PDB file of C-alpha atoms in Angstrom:
ATOM      1  CA  MET A 221    -227.149 -50.293  46.586  1.00 67.00           C
ATOM      2  CA  PRO A 222    -228.059 -48.294  49.727  1.00 75.00           C
ATOM      3  CA  ASP A 223    -227.669 -44.538  49.214  1.00 78.00           C
ATOM      4  CA  VAL A 224    -225.283 -44.166  52.154  1.00 82.00           C
ATOM      5  CA  TYR A 225    -222.689 -46.406  50.432  1.00 84.00           C
ATOM      6  CA  ILE A 226    -222.893 -44.350  47.235  1.00 81.00           C
ATOM      7  CA  VAL A 227    -222.313 -41.174  49.272  1.00 83.00           C
ATOM      8  CA  LEU A 228    -219.439 -42.881  51.087  1.00 84.00           C
ATOM      9  CA  GLY A 229    -217.964 -43.834  47.694  1.00 82.00           C
ATOM     10  CA  ILE A 230    -218.171 -40.235  46.451  1.00 80.00           C
ATOM     11  CA  ASN A 231    -216.565 -39.063  49.716  1.00 84.00           C
ATOM     12  CA  LEU A 232    -213.730 -41.585  49.286  1.00 83.00           C
ATOM     13  CA  ILE A 233    -213.087 -40.408  45.692  1.00 80.00           C
ATOM     14  CA  VAL A 234    -212.623 -36.828  46.951  1.00 82.00           C
ATOM     15  CA  TRP A 235    -210.318 -37.696  49.859  1.00 85.00           C
ATOM     16  CA  ALA A 236    -208.332 -40.301  47.929  1.00 86.00           C
ATOM     17  CA  GLY A 237    -207.821 -37.733  45.146  1.00 84.00           C
ATOM     18  CA  ILE A 238    -206.668 -34.967  47.495  1.00 88.00           C
ATOM     19  CA  PHE A 239    -204.414 -37.115  49.688  1.00 88.00           C
ATOM     20  CA  GLY A 240    -203.018 -39.011  46.703  1.00 90.00           C
ATOM     21  CA  TYR A 241    -202.010 -35.678  45.206  1.00 89.00           C
ATOM     22  CA  LEU A 242    -200.530 -34.514  48.544  1.00 91.00           C
ATOM     23  CA  VAL A 243    -198.429 -37.672  48.816  1.00 92.00           C
ATOM     24  CA  SER A 244    -197.234 -37.437  45.195  1.00 93.00           C
ATOM     25  CA  LEU A 245    -196.191 -33.786  45.717  1.00 93.00           C
ATOM     26  CA  HIS A 246    -194.316 -34.711  48.908  1.00 92.00           C
ATOM     27  CA  SER A 247    -192.452 -37.526  47.156  1.00 95.00           C
ATOM     28  CA  LYS A 248    -191.564 -35.264  44.179  1.00 94.00           C
ATOM     29  CA  ILE A 249    -190.169 -32.650  46.610  1.00 95.00           C
ATOM     30  CA  SER A 250    -188.113 -35.263  48.492  1.00 95.00           C
ATOM     31  CA  LYS A 251    -186.664 -36.548  45.200  1.00 95.00           C
ATOM     32  CA  LEU A 252    -185.723 -32.996  44.157  1.00 94.00           C
ATOM     33  CA  LYS A 253    -184.148 -32.295  47.570  1.00 94.00           C
ATOM     34  CA  SER A 254    -182.036 -35.456  47.381  1.00 94.00           C
ATOM     35  CA  LYS A 255    -180.936 -34.568  43.816  1.00 92.00           C
ATOM     36  CA  ILE A 256    -179.905 -31.069  44.967  1.00 92.00           C
ATOM     37  CA  ASP A 257    -178.010 -32.501  47.969  1.00 91.00           C
ATOM     38  CA  GLU A 258    -176.272 -34.956  45.639  1.00 90.00           C
ATOM     39  CA  ARG A 259    -175.197 -32.141  43.298  1.00 86.00           C
ATOM     40  CA  LEU A 260    -174.005 -29.974  46.189  1.00 86.00           C
ATOM     41  CA  SER A 261    -171.978 -32.826  47.727  1.00 87.00           C
ATOM     42  CA  GLN A 262    -170.238 -33.422  44.363  1.00 80.00           C
ATOM     43  CA  LYS A 263    -168.933 -29.826  44.363  1.00 70.00           C
TER      44      LYS A 263
ATOM     45  CA  MET B 129    -186.702 -28.229  65.824  1.00 57.00           C
ATOM     46  CA  ASN B 130    -189.239 -25.516  66.775  1.00 72.00           C
ATOM     47  CA  SER B 131    -190.369 -24.921  63.174  1.00 73.00           C
ATOM     48  CA  LYS B 132    -190.734 -28.700  62.662  1.00 73.00           C
ATOM     49  CA  LEU B 133    -192.936 -28.880  65.772  1.00 76.00           C
ATOM     50  CA  ILE B 134    -195.115 -25.994  64.515  1.00 75.00           C
ATOM     51  CA  ASN B 135    -195.295 -27.660  61.094  1.00 72.00           C
ATOM     52  CA  TYR B 136    -196.449 -30.986  62.537  1.00 79.00           C
ATOM     53  CA  SER B 137    -198.851 -29.369  65.029  1.00 86.00           C
ATOM     54  CA  TRP B 138    -200.868 -27.507  62.375  1.00 86.00           C
ATOM     55  CA  GLN B 139    -200.921 -30.600  60.174  1.00 85.00           C
ATOM     56  CA  PHE B 140    -202.184 -32.586  63.167  1.00 89.00           C
ATOM     57  CA  GLY B 141    -204.792 -29.860  63.824  1.00 91.00           C
ATOM     58  CA  LEU B 142    -205.938 -30.092  60.191  1.00 89.00           C
ATOM     59  CA  PHE B 143    -206.137 -33.880  60.454  1.00 90.00           C
ATOM     60  CA  ILE B 144    -208.344 -33.545  63.565  1.00 92.00           C
ATOM     61  CA  LEU B 145    -210.556 -30.919  61.863  1.00 93.00           C
ATOM     62  CA  LEU B 146    -211.064 -33.036  58.737  1.00 91.00           C
ATOM     63  CA  SER B 147    -211.703 -36.162  60.826  1.00 91.00           C
ATOM     64  CA  LEU B 148    -214.356 -34.238  62.777  1.00 93.00           C
ATOM     65  CA  VAL B 149    -215.882 -33.066  59.476  1.00 92.00           C
ATOM     66  CA  ILE B 150    -216.144 -36.677  58.246  1.00 90.00           C
ATOM     67  CA  ILE B 151    -217.610 -37.845  61.580  1.00 91.00           C
ATOM     68  CA  GLY B 152    -219.969 -34.828  61.635  1.00 92.00           C
ATOM     69  CA  THR B 153    -221.059 -35.557  58.051  1.00 90.00           C
ATOM     70  CA  TYR B 154    -222.253 -39.048  58.934  1.00 89.00           C
ATOM     71  CA  PHE B 155    -223.201 -38.880  62.617  1.00 91.00           C
ATOM     72  CA  TYR B 156    -223.925 -35.261  63.633  1.00 91.00           C
ATOM     73  CA  ALA B 157    -225.543 -33.262  60.822  1.00 88.00           C
ATOM     74  CA  PRO B 158    -229.193 -34.090  60.069  1.00 88.00           C
ATOM     75  CA  LEU B 159    -230.409 -34.953  56.564  1.00 86.00           C
ATOM     76  CA  ALA B 160    -232.199 -32.323  54.484  1.00 79.00           C
ATOM     77  CA  LYS B 161    -235.779 -32.919  53.349  1.00 77.00           C
ATOM     78  CA  GLY B 162    -235.999 -34.314  49.835  1.00 73.00           C
ATOM     79  CA  LEU B 163    -232.266 -35.018  49.552  1.00 74.00           C
ATOM     80  CA  GLY B 164    -232.016 -37.918  52.007  1.00 80.00           C
ATOM     81  CA  GLU B 165    -228.548 -39.468  52.241  1.00 82.00           C
ATOM     82  CA  TYR B 166    -227.364 -37.239  49.376  1.00 81.00           C
ATOM     83  CA  THR B 167    -227.354 -34.282  51.777  1.00 83.00           C
ATOM     84  CA  ARG B 168    -223.933 -35.573  52.881  1.00 87.00           C
ATOM     85  CA  VAL B 169    -222.403 -34.991  49.434  1.00 87.00           C
ATOM     86  CA  MET B 170    -222.808 -31.245  50.062  1.00 86.00           C
ATOM     87  CA  TYR B 171    -220.033 -31.305  52.716  1.00 89.00           C
ATOM     88  CA  PHE B 172    -217.340 -32.074  50.150  1.00 88.00           C
ATOM     89  CA  HIS B 173    -218.908 -31.206  46.771  1.00 89.00           C
ATOM     90  CA  VAL B 174    -219.536 -27.541  47.640  1.00 90.00           C
ATOM     91  CA  PRO B 175    -216.121 -26.987  49.352  1.00 93.00           C
ATOM     92  CA  ALA B 176    -214.428 -28.470  46.242  1.00 92.00           C
ATOM     93  CA  ALA B 177    -216.304 -25.911  44.091  1.00 91.00           C
ATOM     94  CA  TRP B 178    -215.362 -23.143  46.584  1.00 93.00           C
ATOM     95  CA  VAL B 179    -211.662 -24.082  46.451  1.00 95.00           C
ATOM     96  CA  THR B 180    -211.891 -23.968  42.635  1.00 94.00           C
ATOM     97  CA  VAL B 181    -212.842 -20.294  42.922  1.00 93.00           C
ATOM     98  CA  VAL B 182    -210.050 -19.608  45.482  1.00 96.00           C
ATOM     99  CA  ALA B 183    -207.485 -21.365  43.260  1.00 96.00           C
ATOM    100  CA  PHE B 184    -208.497 -19.475  40.117  1.00 96.00           C
ATOM    101  CA  PHE B 185    -208.402 -16.242  42.140  1.00 96.00           C
ATOM    102  CA  MET B 186    -204.845 -17.086  43.248  1.00 97.00           C
ATOM    103  CA  GLY B 187    -203.972 -17.839  39.616  1.00 97.00           C
ATOM    104  CA  ALA B 188    -205.277 -14.408  38.600  1.00 97.00           C
ATOM    105  CA  PHE B 189    -203.445 -12.775  41.532  1.00 97.00           C
ATOM    106  CA  TYR B 190    -200.073 -14.305  40.579  1.00 97.00           C
ATOM    107  CA  SER B 191    -200.715 -13.415  36.928  1.00 97.00           C
ATOM    108  CA  PHE B 192    -201.289  -9.813  37.993  1.00 97.00           C
ATOM    109  CA  MET B 193    -198.079  -9.964  40.057  1.00 97.00           C
ATOM    110  CA  TYR B 194    -196.190 -11.263  37.009  1.00 97.00           C
ATOM    111  CA  LEU B 195    -197.457  -8.388  34.861  1.00 96.00           C
ATOM    112  CA  ARG B 196    -196.350  -5.928  37.562  1.00 96.00           C
ATOM    113  CA  LYS B 197    -192.937  -7.417  38.450  1.00 95.00           C
ATOM    114  CA  ARG B 198    -192.096  -9.399  35.270  1.00 93.00           C
ATOM    115  CA  ASP B 199    -190.641 -12.161  37.444  1.00 94.00           C
ATOM    116  CA  LEU B 200    -191.147 -15.627  35.889  1.00 94.00           C
ATOM    117  CA  LEU B 201    -191.555 -17.136  39.357  1.00 96.00           C
ATOM    118  CA  PHE B 202    -195.016 -15.526  39.579  1.00 96.00           C
ATOM    119  CA  ASP B 203    -195.937 -17.064  36.233  1.00 96.00           C
ATOM    120  CA  PHE B 204    -195.007 -20.527  37.544  1.00 96.00           C
ATOM    121  CA  TYR B 205    -197.057 -19.867  40.692  1.00 97.00           C
ATOM    122  CA  ALA B 206    -200.032 -18.764  38.549  1.00 97.00           C
ATOM    123  CA  GLU B 207    -199.782 -21.987  36.537  1.00 97.00           C
ATOM    124  CA  ALA B 208    -199.605 -24.043  39.766  1.00 97.00           C
ATOM    125  CA  ALA B 209    -202.693 -22.312  41.226  1.00 97.00           C
ATOM    126  CA  SER B 210    -204.649 -22.849  37.996  1.00 97.00           C
ATOM    127  CA  GLN B 211    -203.629 -26.540  37.955  1.00 96.00           C
ATOM    128  CA  LEU B 212    -205.022 -26.909  41.480  1.00 96.00           C
ATOM    129  CA  GLY B 213    -208.152 -25.031  40.370  1.00 95.00           C
ATOM    130  CA  ILE B 214    -208.676 -27.500  37.515  1.00 95.00           C
ATOM    131  CA  ILE B 215    -208.170 -30.493  39.859  1.00 93.00           C
ATOM    132  CA  PHE B 216    -210.774 -29.208  42.343  1.00 93.00           C
ATOM    133  CA  CYS B 217    -213.107 -28.223  39.487  1.00 94.00           C
ATOM    134  CA  ILE B 218    -212.905 -31.810  38.137  1.00 92.00           C
ATOM    135  CA  LEU B 219    -213.548 -33.158  41.658  1.00 90.00           C
ATOM    136  CA  ALA B 220    -216.611 -30.908  41.999  1.00 91.00           C
ATOM    137  CA  THR B 221    -217.846 -31.965  38.528  1.00 92.00           C
ATOM    138  CA  ILE B 222    -217.371 -35.707  39.177  1.00 88.00           C
ATOM    139  CA  THR B 223    -218.997 -35.632  42.633  1.00 86.00           C
ATOM    140  CA  GLY B 224    -221.820 -33.504  41.186  1.00 87.00           C
ATOM    141  CA  ALA B 225    -222.349 -35.945  38.295  1.00 87.00           C
ATOM    142  CA  LEU B 226    -222.472 -38.947  40.663  1.00 81.00           C
ATOM    143  CA  TRP B 227    -224.981 -37.084  42.784  1.00 81.00           C
ATOM    144  CA  ALA B 228    -227.007 -36.172  39.675  1.00 84.00           C
ATOM    145  CA  LYS B 229    -227.137 -39.844  38.595  1.00 80.00           C
ATOM    146  CA  GLU B 230    -228.771 -40.838  41.855  1.00 74.00           C
ATOM    147  CA  SER B 231    -230.962 -37.740  42.330  1.00 77.00           C
ATOM    148  CA  TRP B 232    -231.925 -36.850  38.733  1.00 79.00           C
ATOM    149  CA  GLY B 233    -231.450 -40.209  36.986  1.00 82.00           C
ATOM    150  CA  ALA B 234    -228.535 -39.290  34.699  1.00 85.00           C
ATOM    151  CA  TYR B 235    -224.913 -38.310  35.191  1.00 88.00           C
ATOM    152  CA  TRP B 236    -225.218 -35.320  32.878  1.00 88.00           C
ATOM    153  CA  ASN B 237    -228.375 -33.241  32.325  1.00 85.00           C
ATOM    154  CA  TRP B 238    -227.021 -29.933  30.938  1.00 88.00           C
ATOM    155  CA  ASP B 239    -228.482 -28.280  34.001  1.00 85.00           C
ATOM    156  CA  PRO B 240    -227.322 -24.601  34.332  1.00 85.00           C
ATOM    157  CA  ARG B 241    -224.908 -25.645  37.147  1.00 85.00           C
ATOM    158  CA  GLN B 242    -223.415 -28.463  35.096  1.00 88.00           C
ATOM    159  CA  THR B 243    -223.235 -26.382  31.937  1.00 89.00           C
ATOM    160  CA  SER B 244    -221.543 -23.456  33.692  1.00 89.00           C
ATOM    161  CA  ILE B 245    -218.909 -25.648  35.374  1.00 90.00           C
ATOM    162  CA  PHE B 246    -218.289 -27.388  32.022  1.00 92.00           C
ATOM    163  CA  ILE B 247    -217.689 -24.018  30.325  1.00 92.00           C
ATOM    164  CA  LEU B 248    -215.352 -23.056  33.182  1.00 92.00           C
ATOM    165  CA  LEU B 249    -213.376 -26.275  32.631  1.00 94.00           C
ATOM    166  CA  LEU B 250    -213.132 -25.427  28.907  1.00 95.00           C
ATOM    167  CA  ILE B 251    -211.957 -21.863  29.664  1.00 95.00           C
ATOM    168  CA  TYR B 252    -209.176 -23.077  31.975  1.00 95.00           C
ATOM    169  CA  GLY B 253    -208.389 -26.010  29.658  1.00 95.00           C
ATOM    170  CA  ALA B 254    -207.712 -23.369  26.990  1.00 96.00           C
ATOM    171  CA  TYR B 255    -205.342 -21.611  29.444  1.00 96.00           C
ATOM    172  CA  PHE B 256    -203.134 -24.720  29.511  1.00 96.00           C
ATOM    173  CA  SER B 257    -203.428 -25.171  25.736  1.00 96.00           C
ATOM    174  CA  LEU B 258    -202.247 -21.580  25.312  1.00 96.00           C
ATOM    175  CA  ARG B 259    -199.285 -22.227  27.615  1.00 96.00           C
ATOM    176  CA  SER B 260    -198.260 -25.380  25.785  1.00 95.00           C
ATOM    177  CA  ALA B 261    -198.526 -23.645  22.399  1.00 96.00           C
ATOM    178  CA  ILE B 262    -195.875 -20.988  23.168  1.00 93.00           C
ATOM    179  CA  GLU B 263    -192.217 -21.907  23.609  1.00 91.00           C
ATOM    180  CA  GLN B 264    -190.624 -18.583  24.515  1.00 93.00           C
ATOM    181  CA  ASN B 265    -190.922 -18.194  28.310  1.00 92.00           C
ATOM    182  CA  GLU B 266    -191.529 -14.422  28.522  1.00 93.00           C
ATOM    183  CA  THR B 267    -194.148 -14.419  25.743  1.00 95.00           C
ATOM    184  CA  LYS B 268    -195.861 -17.445  27.291  1.00 96.00           C
ATOM    185  CA  ALA B 269    -195.903 -15.784  30.717  1.00 96.00           C
ATOM    186  CA  ARG B 270    -197.219 -12.448  29.399  1.00 96.00           C
ATOM    187  CA  LEU B 271    -200.000 -13.901  27.228  1.00 97.00           C
ATOM    188  CA  SER B 272    -201.124 -16.469  29.778  1.00 96.00           C
ATOM    189  CA  ALA B 273    -201.130 -13.822  32.552  1.00 97.00           C
ATOM    190  CA  VAL B 274    -203.496 -11.646  30.503  1.00 97.00           C
ATOM    191  CA  TYR B 275    -205.623 -14.695  29.634  1.00 97.00           C
ATOM    192  CA  SER B 276    -205.750 -15.783  33.287  1.00 96.00           C
ATOM    193  CA  LEU B 277    -206.963 -12.343  34.395  1.00 96.00           C
ATOM    194  CA  LEU B 278    -209.666 -12.346  31.689  1.00 95.00           C
ATOM    195  CA  ALA B 279    -210.631 -15.943  32.535  1.00 94.00           C
ATOM    196  CA  PHE B 280    -211.055 -15.098  36.213  1.00 94.00           C
ATOM    197  CA  ILE B 281    -213.584 -12.371  35.359  1.00 92.00           C
ATOM    198  CA  THR B 282    -215.904 -15.152  34.092  1.00 89.00           C
ATOM    199  CA  VAL B 283    -215.580 -17.266  37.291  1.00 89.00           C
ATOM    200  CA  PRO B 284    -218.093 -15.363  39.491  1.00 86.00           C
ATOM    201  CA  PHE B 285    -220.583 -15.387  36.583  1.00 82.00           C
ATOM    202  CA  PHE B 286    -220.339 -19.132  35.994  1.00 82.00           C
ATOM    203  CA  ILE B 287    -220.206 -20.168  39.656  1.00 78.00           C
ATOM    204  CA  PHE B 288    -222.440 -17.650  41.409  1.00 77.00           C
ATOM    205  CA  ILE B 289    -224.591 -15.668  38.956  1.00 77.00           C
ATOM    206  CA  ILE B 290    -225.715 -17.831  35.990  1.00 74.00           C
ATOM    207  CA  PRO B 291    -226.891 -20.800  38.152  1.00 69.00           C
ATOM    208  CA  ARG B 292    -229.092 -18.360  40.110  1.00 71.00           C
ATOM    209  CA  ILE B 293    -230.616 -16.753  37.020  1.00 72.00           C
ATOM    210  CA  TYR B 294    -231.931 -19.892  35.298  1.00 68.00           C
ATOM    211  CA  GLU B 295    -234.328 -22.541  36.603  1.00 66.00           C
ATOM    212  CA  SER B 296    -232.294 -25.449  37.911  1.00 64.00           C
ATOM    213  CA  LEU B 297    -232.820 -28.882  39.454  1.00 64.00           C
ATOM    214  CA  HIS B 298    -229.819 -28.184  41.663  1.00 67.00           C
ATOM    215  CA  PRO B 299    -230.639 -27.701  45.374  1.00 66.00           C
ATOM    216  CA  ASP B 300    -230.690 -24.114  46.635  1.00 59.00           C
ATOM    217  CA  PRO B 301    -227.247 -22.658  47.269  1.00 58.00           C
ATOM    218  CA  LEU B 302    -226.251 -21.817  50.870  1.00 55.00           C
ATOM    219  CA  VAL B 303    -227.269 -18.199  50.367  1.00 51.00           C
ATOM    220  CA  ASN B 304    -230.401 -18.633  48.250  1.00 57.00           C
ATOM    221  CA  THR B 305    -231.907 -16.382  45.574  1.00 55.00           C
ATOM    222  CA  GLU B 306    -233.729 -14.376  48.270  1.00 58.00           C
ATOM    223  CA  GLY B 307    -230.352 -13.621  49.849  1.00 57.00           C
ATOM    224  CA  LYS B 308    -231.250 -15.654  52.956  1.00 60.00           C
ATOM    225  CA  LEU B 309    -229.137 -18.243  54.692  1.00 61.00           C
ATOM    226  CA  LYS B 310    -231.326 -21.334  55.070  1.00 71.00           C
ATOM    227  CA  MET B 311    -229.531 -24.125  56.903  1.00 77.00           C
ATOM    228  CA  ASN B 312    -229.899 -26.070  60.119  1.00 84.00           C
ATOM    229  CA  ALA B 313    -227.322 -24.956  62.757  1.00 87.00           C
ATOM    230  CA  LYS B 314    -225.718 -28.440  62.991  1.00 90.00           C
ATOM    231  CA  MET B 315    -225.472 -28.690  59.212  1.00 90.00           C
ATOM    232  CA  LEU B 316    -224.019 -25.201  59.034  1.00 90.00           C
ATOM    233  CA  THR B 317    -221.327 -26.084  61.624  1.00 93.00           C
ATOM    234  CA  VAL B 318    -220.188 -29.150  59.663  1.00 93.00           C
ATOM    235  CA  PHE B 319    -220.439 -27.298  56.346  1.00 92.00           C
ATOM    236  CA  LEU B 320    -218.373 -24.280  57.465  1.00 93.00           C
ATOM    237  CA  SER B 321    -215.782 -26.571  59.111  1.00 95.00           C
ATOM    238  CA  SER B 322    -215.489 -28.505  55.860  1.00 94.00           C
ATOM    239  CA  LEU B 323    -215.181 -25.257  53.902  1.00 94.00           C
ATOM    240  CA  GLY B 324    -212.385 -24.110  56.243  1.00 95.00           C
ATOM    241  CA  GLY B 325    -210.639 -27.496  56.113  1.00 95.00           C
ATOM    242  CA  PHE B 326    -210.710 -27.618  52.307  1.00 95.00           C
ATOM    243  CA  THR B 327    -209.379 -24.056  52.116  1.00 96.00           C
ATOM    244  CA  ILE B 328    -206.437 -24.958  54.407  1.00 95.00           C
ATOM    245  CA  VAL B 329    -205.764 -28.109  52.330  1.00 95.00           C
ATOM    246  CA  PHE B 330    -205.664 -25.905  49.213  1.00 96.00           C
ATOM    247  CA  PHE B 331    -203.123 -23.505  50.756  1.00 96.00           C
ATOM    248  CA  TRP B 332    -201.051 -26.491  51.900  1.00 95.00           C
ATOM    249  CA  LEU B 333    -201.061 -27.899  48.356  1.00 95.00           C
ATOM    250  CA  MET B 334    -200.193 -24.457  47.001  1.00 96.00           C
ATOM    251  CA  HIS B 335    -197.291 -24.196  49.462  1.00 95.00           C
ATOM    252  CA  LEU B 336    -196.002 -27.625  48.338  1.00 95.00           C
ATOM    253  CA  LYS B 337    -196.268 -26.660  44.676  1.00 96.00           C
ATOM    254  CA  LYS B 338    -194.387 -23.405  45.324  1.00 97.00           C
ATOM    255  CA  THR B 339    -191.653 -25.348  47.185  1.00 96.00           C
ATOM    256  CA  PHE B 340    -191.457 -27.768  44.224  1.00 96.00           C
ATOM    257  CA  ILE B 341    -191.086 -24.852  41.772  1.00 96.00           C
ATOM    258  CA  GLN B 342    -188.368 -23.174  43.881  1.00 96.00           C
ATOM    259  CA  LEU B 343    -186.423 -26.448  44.181  1.00 96.00           C
ATOM    260  CA  SER B 344    -186.738 -27.124  40.429  1.00 95.00           C
ATOM    261  CA  ILE B 345    -185.283 -23.660  39.706  1.00 94.00           C
ATOM    262  CA  LYS B 346    -182.445 -24.299  42.170  1.00 94.00           C
ATOM    263  CA  LEU B 347    -181.660 -27.650  40.532  1.00 93.00           C
ATOM    264  CA  GLN B 348    -181.746 -26.042  37.079  1.00 92.00           C
ATOM    265  CA  LYS B 349    -179.293 -23.366  38.231  1.00 91.00           C
ATOM    266  CA  LEU B 350    -176.944 -26.035  39.624  1.00 90.00           C
ATOM    267  CA  THR B 351    -177.128 -27.953  36.335  1.00 88.00           C
ATOM    268  CA  ASP B 352    -176.423 -24.756  34.349  1.00 87.00           C
ATOM    269  CA  GLN B 353    -173.378 -24.001  36.549  1.00 84.00           C
ATOM    270  CA  GLU B 354    -171.988 -27.479  35.900  1.00 79.00           C
ATOM    271  CA  ASN B 355    -172.350 -27.162  32.117  1.00 74.00           C
TER     272      ASN B 355
END
């Protein structure tokens, strides 16, 4: 396999890892916010 | 409205910076002699290792703050920073191993760089083992804060000092053993931009983790009030 594709693969692993983690954190925060809003509206 | 605009504008700025880094990596920066296409790995492997150091430093800082203020929030922040440190350390190790396979013929060679990062992973792995072994929150926070401070003392040795003492197959670091900065100006531009971009991404992740912790505490308080 040409070296440039291997490098591209390594690059993709890094960015996919970082952005995957960013997205998962964002979704966890949104879930928590909606839970808090739900609790506050019940009061 | 204004704060949302500021929020989106810096995120857009970061997106542009990182896009330029990726474009610069493949189309602007020249290749180094002897490394060929693998020169390009440097633009994300080294910043990942750098962010590991920043994250572990933040972990030690929040641990110190916990010991000073005895506020559990700092302990949670220290744990979050160390988690990010471990993630970036694993990224640096994996990208390094893939590079090693192509450059040296094997994923793992027990080279001083690989050995030192492996020991660092073990040290911070033990930090999380320690945390999971103690149930009482204050004791857990106190012991892990002391451990985190001691663990951080080893970081400069394993990242910066030991790999420079022993003979290694690893390419010269940015500032080499003679204390000189040897890098082409175009390469240096892309490299420093990548380093900056990764650092901002780390602080963004840290901000998100802190927000998550604060919201979890708020939800817990609401649940406690209901019960």
